[in-house]
PDB file of C-alpha atoms in Angstrom:
ATOM      1  CA  UNK A  22      11.496  67.873 -39.451  1.00 92.00           C
ATOM      2  CA  UNK A  23      10.247  67.765 -35.889  1.00 95.00           C
ATOM      3  CA  UNK A  24       9.714  64.532 -33.976  1.00 96.00           C
ATOM      4  CA  UNK A  25       7.464  64.491 -30.929  1.00 96.00           C
ATOM      5  CA  UNK A  26       6.743  61.508 -28.688  1.00 96.00           C
ATOM      6  CA  UNK A  27       3.031  60.902 -28.141  1.00 97.00           C
ATOM      7  CA  UNK A  28       1.562  59.886 -24.777  1.00 96.00           C
ATOM      8  CA  UNK A  29       3.250  56.499 -25.269  1.00 98.00           C
ATOM      9  CA  UNK A  30       6.799  57.815 -25.733  1.00 95.00           C
ATOM     10  CA  UNK A  31       7.966  55.094 -28.164  1.00 97.00           C
ATOM     11  CA  UNK A  32       5.297  56.155 -30.674  1.00 98.00           C
ATOM     12  CA  UNK A  33       6.461  59.244 -32.527  1.00 98.00           C
ATOM     13  CA  UNK A  34       4.641  61.949 -34.460  1.00 98.00           C
ATOM     14  CA  UNK A  35       6.774  63.325 -37.281  1.00 97.00           C
ATOM     15  CA  UNK A  36       6.058  66.767 -38.699  1.00 96.00           C
ATOM     16  CA  UNK A  37       8.061  67.501 -41.834  1.00 92.00           C
ATOM     17  CA  UNK A  38       9.229  70.925 -42.887  1.00 92.00           C
ATOM     18  CA  UNK A  39       7.010  71.776 -45.865  1.00 93.00           C
ATOM     19  CA  UNK A  40       8.110  74.343 -48.421  1.00 95.00           C
ATOM     20  CA  UNK A  41       5.120  75.976 -50.130  1.00 94.00           C
ATOM     21  CA  UNK A  42       4.745  78.580 -52.825  1.00 95.00           C
ATOM     22  CA  UNK A  43       2.317  79.401 -55.632  1.00 96.00           C
ATOM     23  CA  UNK A  44       3.511  76.320 -57.562  1.00 94.00           C
ATOM     24  CA  UNK A  45       2.666  73.850 -54.799  1.00 93.00           C
ATOM     25  CA  UNK A  46       4.795  72.262 -52.086  1.00 93.00           C
ATOM     26  CA  UNK A  47       7.855  70.121 -51.420  1.00 94.00           C
ATOM     27  CA  UNK A  48       8.994  68.123 -48.397  1.00 90.00           C
ATOM     28  CA  UNK A  49      11.241  65.187 -47.615  1.00 91.00           C
ATOM     29  CA  UNK A  50       8.967  62.338 -46.635  1.00 91.00           C
ATOM     30  CA  UNK A  51      11.923  60.391 -45.223  1.00 93.00           C
ATOM     31  CA  UNK A  52      15.569  61.191 -44.577  1.00 91.00           C
ATOM     32  CA  UNK A  53      17.361  58.362 -42.779  1.00 93.00           C
ATOM     33  CA  UNK A  54      20.176  60.495 -41.359  1.00 94.00           C
ATOM     34  CA  UNK A  55      17.839  63.160 -39.979  1.00 93.00           C
ATOM     35  CA  UNK A  56      15.307  60.621 -38.656  1.00 94.00           C
ATOM     36  CA  UNK A  57      18.075  58.704 -36.876  1.00 94.00           C
ATOM     37  CA  UNK A  58      19.649  61.848 -35.420  1.00 94.00           C
ATOM     38  CA  UNK A  59      16.323  63.133 -34.064  1.00 94.00           C
ATOM     39  CA  UNK A  60      14.803  59.832 -32.928  1.00 95.00           C
ATOM     40  CA  UNK A  61      17.777  57.619 -32.098  1.00 94.00           C
ATOM     41  CA  UNK A  62      16.228  54.964 -34.362  1.00 96.00           C
ATOM     42  CA  UNK A  63      17.859  53.616 -37.523  1.00 96.00           C
ATOM     43  CA  UNK A  64      15.145  51.655 -39.302  1.00 96.00           C
ATOM     44  CA  UNK A  65      15.772  49.274 -42.161  1.00 96.00           C
ATOM     45  CA  UNK A  66      12.695  49.355 -44.366  1.00 98.00           C
ATOM     46  CA  UNK A  67      12.031  46.326 -46.563  1.00 98.00           C
ATOM     47  CA  UNK A  68       8.485  46.884 -47.819  1.00 97.00           C
ATOM     48  CA  UNK A  69       6.259  49.798 -48.841  1.00 97.00           C
ATOM     49  CA  UNK A  70       2.468  49.413 -48.819  1.00 98.00           C
ATOM     50  CA  UNK A  71      -0.251  51.629 -50.283  1.00 98.00           C
ATOM     51  CA  UNK A  72      -3.961  51.276 -49.505  1.00 97.00           C
ATOM     52  CA  UNK A  73      -7.079  53.223 -50.434  1.00 98.00           C
ATOM     53  CA  UNK A  74     -10.261  53.121 -48.373  1.00 98.00           C
ATOM     54  CA  UNK A  75     -13.593  54.914 -48.162  1.00 98.00           C
ATOM     55  CA  UNK A  76     -15.030  56.949 -45.276  1.00 98.00           C
ATOM     56  CA  UNK A  77     -15.672  55.001 -42.079  1.00 98.00           C
ATOM     57  CA  UNK A  78     -13.527  52.007 -43.127  1.00 98.00           C
ATOM     58  CA  UNK A  79     -11.566  50.840 -40.116  1.00 98.00           C
ATOM     59  CA  UNK A  80      -8.417  48.710 -40.448  1.00 98.00           C
ATOM     60  CA  UNK A  81      -6.988  46.954 -37.430  1.00 95.00           C
ATOM     61  CA  UNK A  82      -5.826  46.448 -34.893  1.00 98.00           C
ATOM     62  CA  UNK A  83      -3.106  44.453 -36.696  1.00 98.00           C
ATOM     63  CA  UNK A  84       0.326  43.150 -35.727  1.00 98.00           C
ATOM     64  CA  UNK A  85       2.637  40.237 -36.414  1.00 98.00           C
ATOM     65  CA  UNK A  86       3.607  38.066 -33.458  1.00 98.00           C
ATOM     66  CA  UNK A  87       6.732  36.876 -35.355  1.00 97.00           C
ATOM     67  CA  UNK A  88       8.562  38.790 -38.082  1.00 97.00           C
ATOM     68  CA  UNK A  89       7.499  41.837 -36.104  1.00 98.00           C
ATOM     69  CA  UNK A  90       7.154  45.078 -37.992  1.00 98.00           C
ATOM     70  CA  UNK A  91       7.831  48.653 -37.089  1.00 98.00           C
ATOM     71  CA  UNK A  92       5.942  51.032 -39.393  1.00 98.00           C
ATOM     72  CA  UNK A  93       6.313  54.567 -40.659  1.00 98.00           C
ATOM     73  CA  UNK A  94       2.833  55.624 -41.818  1.00 98.00           C
ATOM     74  CA  UNK A  95       1.373  58.626 -43.631  1.00 98.00           C
ATOM     75  CA  UNK A  96      -1.614  59.762 -45.684  1.00 98.00           C
ATOM     76  CA  UNK A  97      -1.295  61.210 -49.193  1.00 98.00           C
ATOM     77  CA  UNK A  98      -5.010  61.697 -49.958  1.00 98.00           C
ATOM     78  CA  UNK A  99      -7.711  62.464 -47.384  1.00 98.00           C
ATOM     79  CA  UNK A 100      -7.537  61.980 -43.626  1.00 98.00           C
ATOM     80  CA  UNK A 101      -7.393  59.155 -41.090  1.00 98.00           C
ATOM     81  CA  UNK A 102      -7.294  58.756 -37.343  1.00 98.00           C
ATOM     82  CA  UNK A 103      -4.275  56.519 -36.753  1.00 98.00           C
ATOM     83  CA  UNK A 104      -3.811  54.399 -33.615  1.00 98.00           C
ATOM     84  CA  UNK A 105      -1.064  52.334 -31.972  1.00 98.00           C
ATOM     85  CA  UNK A 106      -1.682  49.975 -29.024  1.00 98.00           C
ATOM     86  CA  UNK A 107       1.194  48.826 -26.804  1.00 98.00           C
ATOM     87  CA  UNK A 108       1.287  45.009 -26.685  1.00 98.00           C
ATOM     88  CA  UNK A 109       4.578  44.688 -24.790  1.00 98.00           C
ATOM     89  CA  UNK A 110       3.620  42.909 -21.562  1.00 97.00           C
ATOM     90  CA  UNK A 111       6.686  44.293 -19.738  1.00 97.00           C
ATOM     91  CA  UNK A 112       5.914  47.898 -20.721  1.00 98.00           C
ATOM     92  CA  UNK A 113       4.401  50.369 -18.241  1.00 98.00           C
ATOM     93  CA  UNK A 114       1.996  51.389 -21.049  1.00 98.00           C
ATOM     94  CA  UNK A 115       0.885  47.823 -21.896  1.00 98.00           C
ATOM     95  CA  UNK A 116      -2.685  47.817 -23.234  1.00 98.00           C
ATOM     96  CA  UNK A 117      -2.766  51.593 -23.690  1.00 98.00           C
ATOM     97  CA  UNK A 118      -3.338  53.363 -26.985  1.00 98.00           C
ATOM     98  CA  UNK A 119      -2.251  56.578 -28.587  1.00 98.00           C
ATOM     99  CA  UNK A 120      -3.444  58.200 -31.780  1.00 98.00           C
ATOM    100  CA  UNK A 121      -3.178  61.152 -34.119  1.00 98.00           C
ATOM    101  CA  UNK A 122      -4.901  62.637 -37.147  1.00 98.00           C
ATOM    102  CA  UNK A 123      -2.806  62.090 -40.261  1.00 98.00           C
ATOM    103  CA  UNK A 124      -3.834  63.813 -43.461  1.00 98.00           C
ATOM    104  CA  UNK A 125      -2.691  64.916 -46.879  1.00 97.00           C
ATOM    105  CA  UNK A 126      -3.071  68.459 -45.567  1.00 97.00           C
ATOM    106  CA  UNK A 127      -0.993  68.193 -42.361  1.00 97.00           C
ATOM    107  CA  UNK A 128       1.569  65.761 -43.890  1.00 97.00           C
ATOM    108  CA  UNK A 129       2.247  64.241 -40.474  1.00 98.00           C
ATOM    109  CA  UNK A 130       3.651  60.757 -40.132  1.00 98.00           C
ATOM    110  CA  UNK A 131       3.595  58.323 -37.256  1.00 98.00           C
ATOM    111  CA  UNK A 132       6.335  55.904 -36.217  1.00 98.00           C
ATOM    112  CA  UNK A 133       4.903  52.721 -34.713  1.00 98.00           C
ATOM    113  CA  UNK A 134       7.606  50.506 -33.193  1.00 98.00           C
ATOM    114  CA  UNK A 135       7.678  46.720 -33.021  1.00 98.00           C
ATOM    115  CA  UNK A 136       5.485  45.360 -30.247  1.00 98.00           C
ATOM    116  CA  UNK A 137       2.466  47.515 -31.118  1.00 98.00           C
ATOM    117  CA  UNK A 138      -0.835  46.786 -32.821  1.00 98.00           C
ATOM    118  CA  UNK A 139      -1.799  49.333 -35.466  1.00 98.00           C
ATOM    119  CA  UNK A 140      -5.106  50.535 -36.867  1.00 98.00           C
ATOM    120  CA  UNK A 141      -6.761  53.487 -38.517  1.00 98.00           C
ATOM    121  CA  UNK A 142     -10.180  54.742 -39.535  1.00 98.00           C
ATOM    122  CA  UNK A 143     -10.861  56.924 -42.566  1.00 98.00           C
ATOM    123  CA  UNK A 144     -12.475  60.225 -41.549  1.00 98.00           C
ATOM    124  CA  UNK A 145     -12.640  61.834 -45.025  1.00 98.00           C
ATOM    125  CA  UNK A 146     -14.619  60.685 -48.083  1.00 98.00           C
ATOM    126  CA  UNK A 147     -11.659  58.485 -48.976  1.00 98.00           C
ATOM    127  CA  UNK A 148      -8.006  58.190 -48.045  1.00 98.00           C
ATOM    128  CA  UNK A 149      -4.800  56.800 -49.460  1.00 98.00           C
ATOM    129  CA  UNK A 150      -2.489  55.457 -46.797  1.00 98.00           C
ATOM    130  CA  UNK A 151       1.227  54.682 -47.252  1.00 97.00           C
ATOM    131  CA  UNK A 152       3.424  52.769 -44.878  1.00 97.00           C
ATOM    132  CA  UNK A 153       6.953  51.479 -44.771  1.00 98.00           C
ATOM    133  CA  UNK A 154       7.673  48.316 -42.766  1.00 98.00           C
ATOM    134  CA  UNK A 155      10.837  46.903 -41.247  1.00 98.00           C
ATOM    135  CA  UNK A 156       9.912  43.296 -42.031  1.00 98.00           C
ATOM    136  CA  UNK A 157       7.845  41.554 -44.666  1.00 98.00           C
ATOM    137  CA  UNK A 158       4.165  40.760 -44.384  1.00 97.00           C
ATOM    138  CA  UNK A 159       3.802  37.255 -42.967  1.00 97.00           C
ATOM    139  CA  UNK A 160       0.117  36.277 -42.963  1.00 97.00           C
ATOM    140  CA  UNK A 161       0.808  33.186 -40.867  1.00 98.00           C
ATOM    141  CA  UNK A 162       2.037  35.445 -38.039  1.00 98.00           C
ATOM    142  CA  UNK A 163      -0.550  38.198 -38.418  1.00 97.00           C
ATOM    143  CA  UNK A 164      -2.932  38.762 -35.529  1.00 98.00           C
ATOM    144  CA  UNK A 165      -5.872  41.100 -34.967  1.00 98.00           C
ATOM    145  CA  UNK A 166      -7.277  42.619 -31.800  1.00 98.00           C
ATOM    146  CA  UNK A 167     -10.877  43.826 -31.798  1.00 98.00           C
ATOM    147  CA  UNK A 168     -11.089  47.505 -32.716  1.00 98.00           C
ATOM    148  CA  UNK A 169     -13.709  48.071 -30.000  1.00 98.00           C
ATOM    149  CA  UNK A 170     -12.216  46.082 -27.112  1.00 98.00           C
ATOM    150  CA  UNK A 171     -13.441  47.859 -23.953  1.00 98.00           C
ATOM    151  CA  UNK A 172     -10.194  46.973 -22.149  1.00 98.00           C
ATOM    152  CA  UNK A 173      -8.358  49.276 -24.577  1.00 98.00           C
ATOM    153  CA  UNK A 174     -11.223  51.776 -25.013  1.00 98.00           C
ATOM    154  CA  UNK A 175     -10.013  53.610 -28.127  1.00 98.00           C
ATOM    155  CA  UNK A 176     -11.915  56.843 -28.655  1.00 97.00           C
ATOM    156  CA  UNK A 177     -12.501  56.374 -32.408  1.00 98.00           C
ATOM    157  CA  UNK A 178     -13.920  59.530 -34.080  1.00 97.00           C
ATOM    158  CA  UNK A 179     -16.834  57.694 -35.716  1.00 95.00           C
ATOM    159  CA  UNK A 180     -20.574  57.508 -35.376  1.00 88.00           C
ATOM    160  CA  UNK A 181     -22.081  54.053 -35.502  1.00 92.00           C
ATOM    161  CA  UNK A 182     -20.482  50.911 -36.788  1.00 95.00           C
ATOM    162  CA  UNK A 183     -17.410  51.206 -39.033  1.00 98.00           C
ATOM    163  CA  UNK A 184     -16.941  49.141 -42.181  1.00 98.00           C
ATOM    164  CA  UNK A 185     -14.681  46.199 -41.336  1.00 98.00           C
ATOM    165  CA  UNK A 186     -12.989  43.428 -43.298  1.00 97.00           C
ATOM    166  CA  UNK A 187     -13.892  39.838 -42.456  1.00 97.00           C
ATOM    167  CA  UNK A 188     -10.517  39.511 -40.704  1.00 95.00           C
ATOM    168  CA  UNK A 189     -11.173  42.606 -38.594  1.00 97.00           C
ATOM    169  CA  UNK A 190     -14.640  41.365 -37.653  1.00 97.00           C
ATOM    170  CA  UNK A 191     -12.906  38.351 -36.073  1.00 97.00           C
ATOM    171  CA  UNK A 192     -10.497  40.386 -33.904  1.00 98.00           C
ATOM    172  CA  UNK A 193      -9.971  39.025 -30.392  1.00 98.00           C
ATOM    173  CA  UNK A 194      -9.918  40.823 -27.066  1.00 98.00           C
ATOM    174  CA  UNK A 195      -6.642  42.010 -25.585  1.00 98.00           C
ATOM    175  CA  UNK A 196      -7.141  39.435 -22.821  1.00 98.00           C
ATOM    176  CA  UNK A 197      -7.198  36.640 -25.432  1.00 98.00           C
ATOM    177  CA  UNK A 198      -4.484  38.030 -27.707  1.00 98.00           C
ATOM    178  CA  UNK A 199      -0.946  36.791 -28.126  1.00 97.00           C
ATOM    179  CA  UNK A 200       1.280  39.612 -26.886  1.00 97.00           C
ATOM    180  CA  UNK A 201       4.992  40.339 -26.610  1.00 97.00           C
ATOM    181  CA  UNK A 202       7.129  39.606 -23.523  1.00 92.00           C
TER     182      UNK A 202
END
């Protein structure tokens, strides 16, 4: 396993060691001891989530203002462009985003720490997305920032308007969002 910080150093790209032969492949999708040794982070996961979406579906930018969640995300079918936005007001990267292509083929994962909004868009015909969280989903604390906020200026790899949930259509600007100290 290799762990590389992205352009926001707290967001990590994890590349597992994949063993392939004519029968298929094998890799450890998570090893707490190795993850902690390489990242300095010892997460306590309490919930696993699994979603499936079609091409051009965009989820996000989601976060919980209380019961904050760090996430370890990956794709097991298809491909997505995954994004994290720093919402920590005291951070030098506040309001900035970072992203990576995650796919069933590349088997990459992304670590998104607490204090970040998260989103992704499906760039294949469909995708299945798995993520572990460090706290439980709390809809009363969930917030959403507009996927296309010009203050953040995410370079989404899409043409035209993505397919959005009702919740995501109501996302607010970063200027109007509740953020972290």
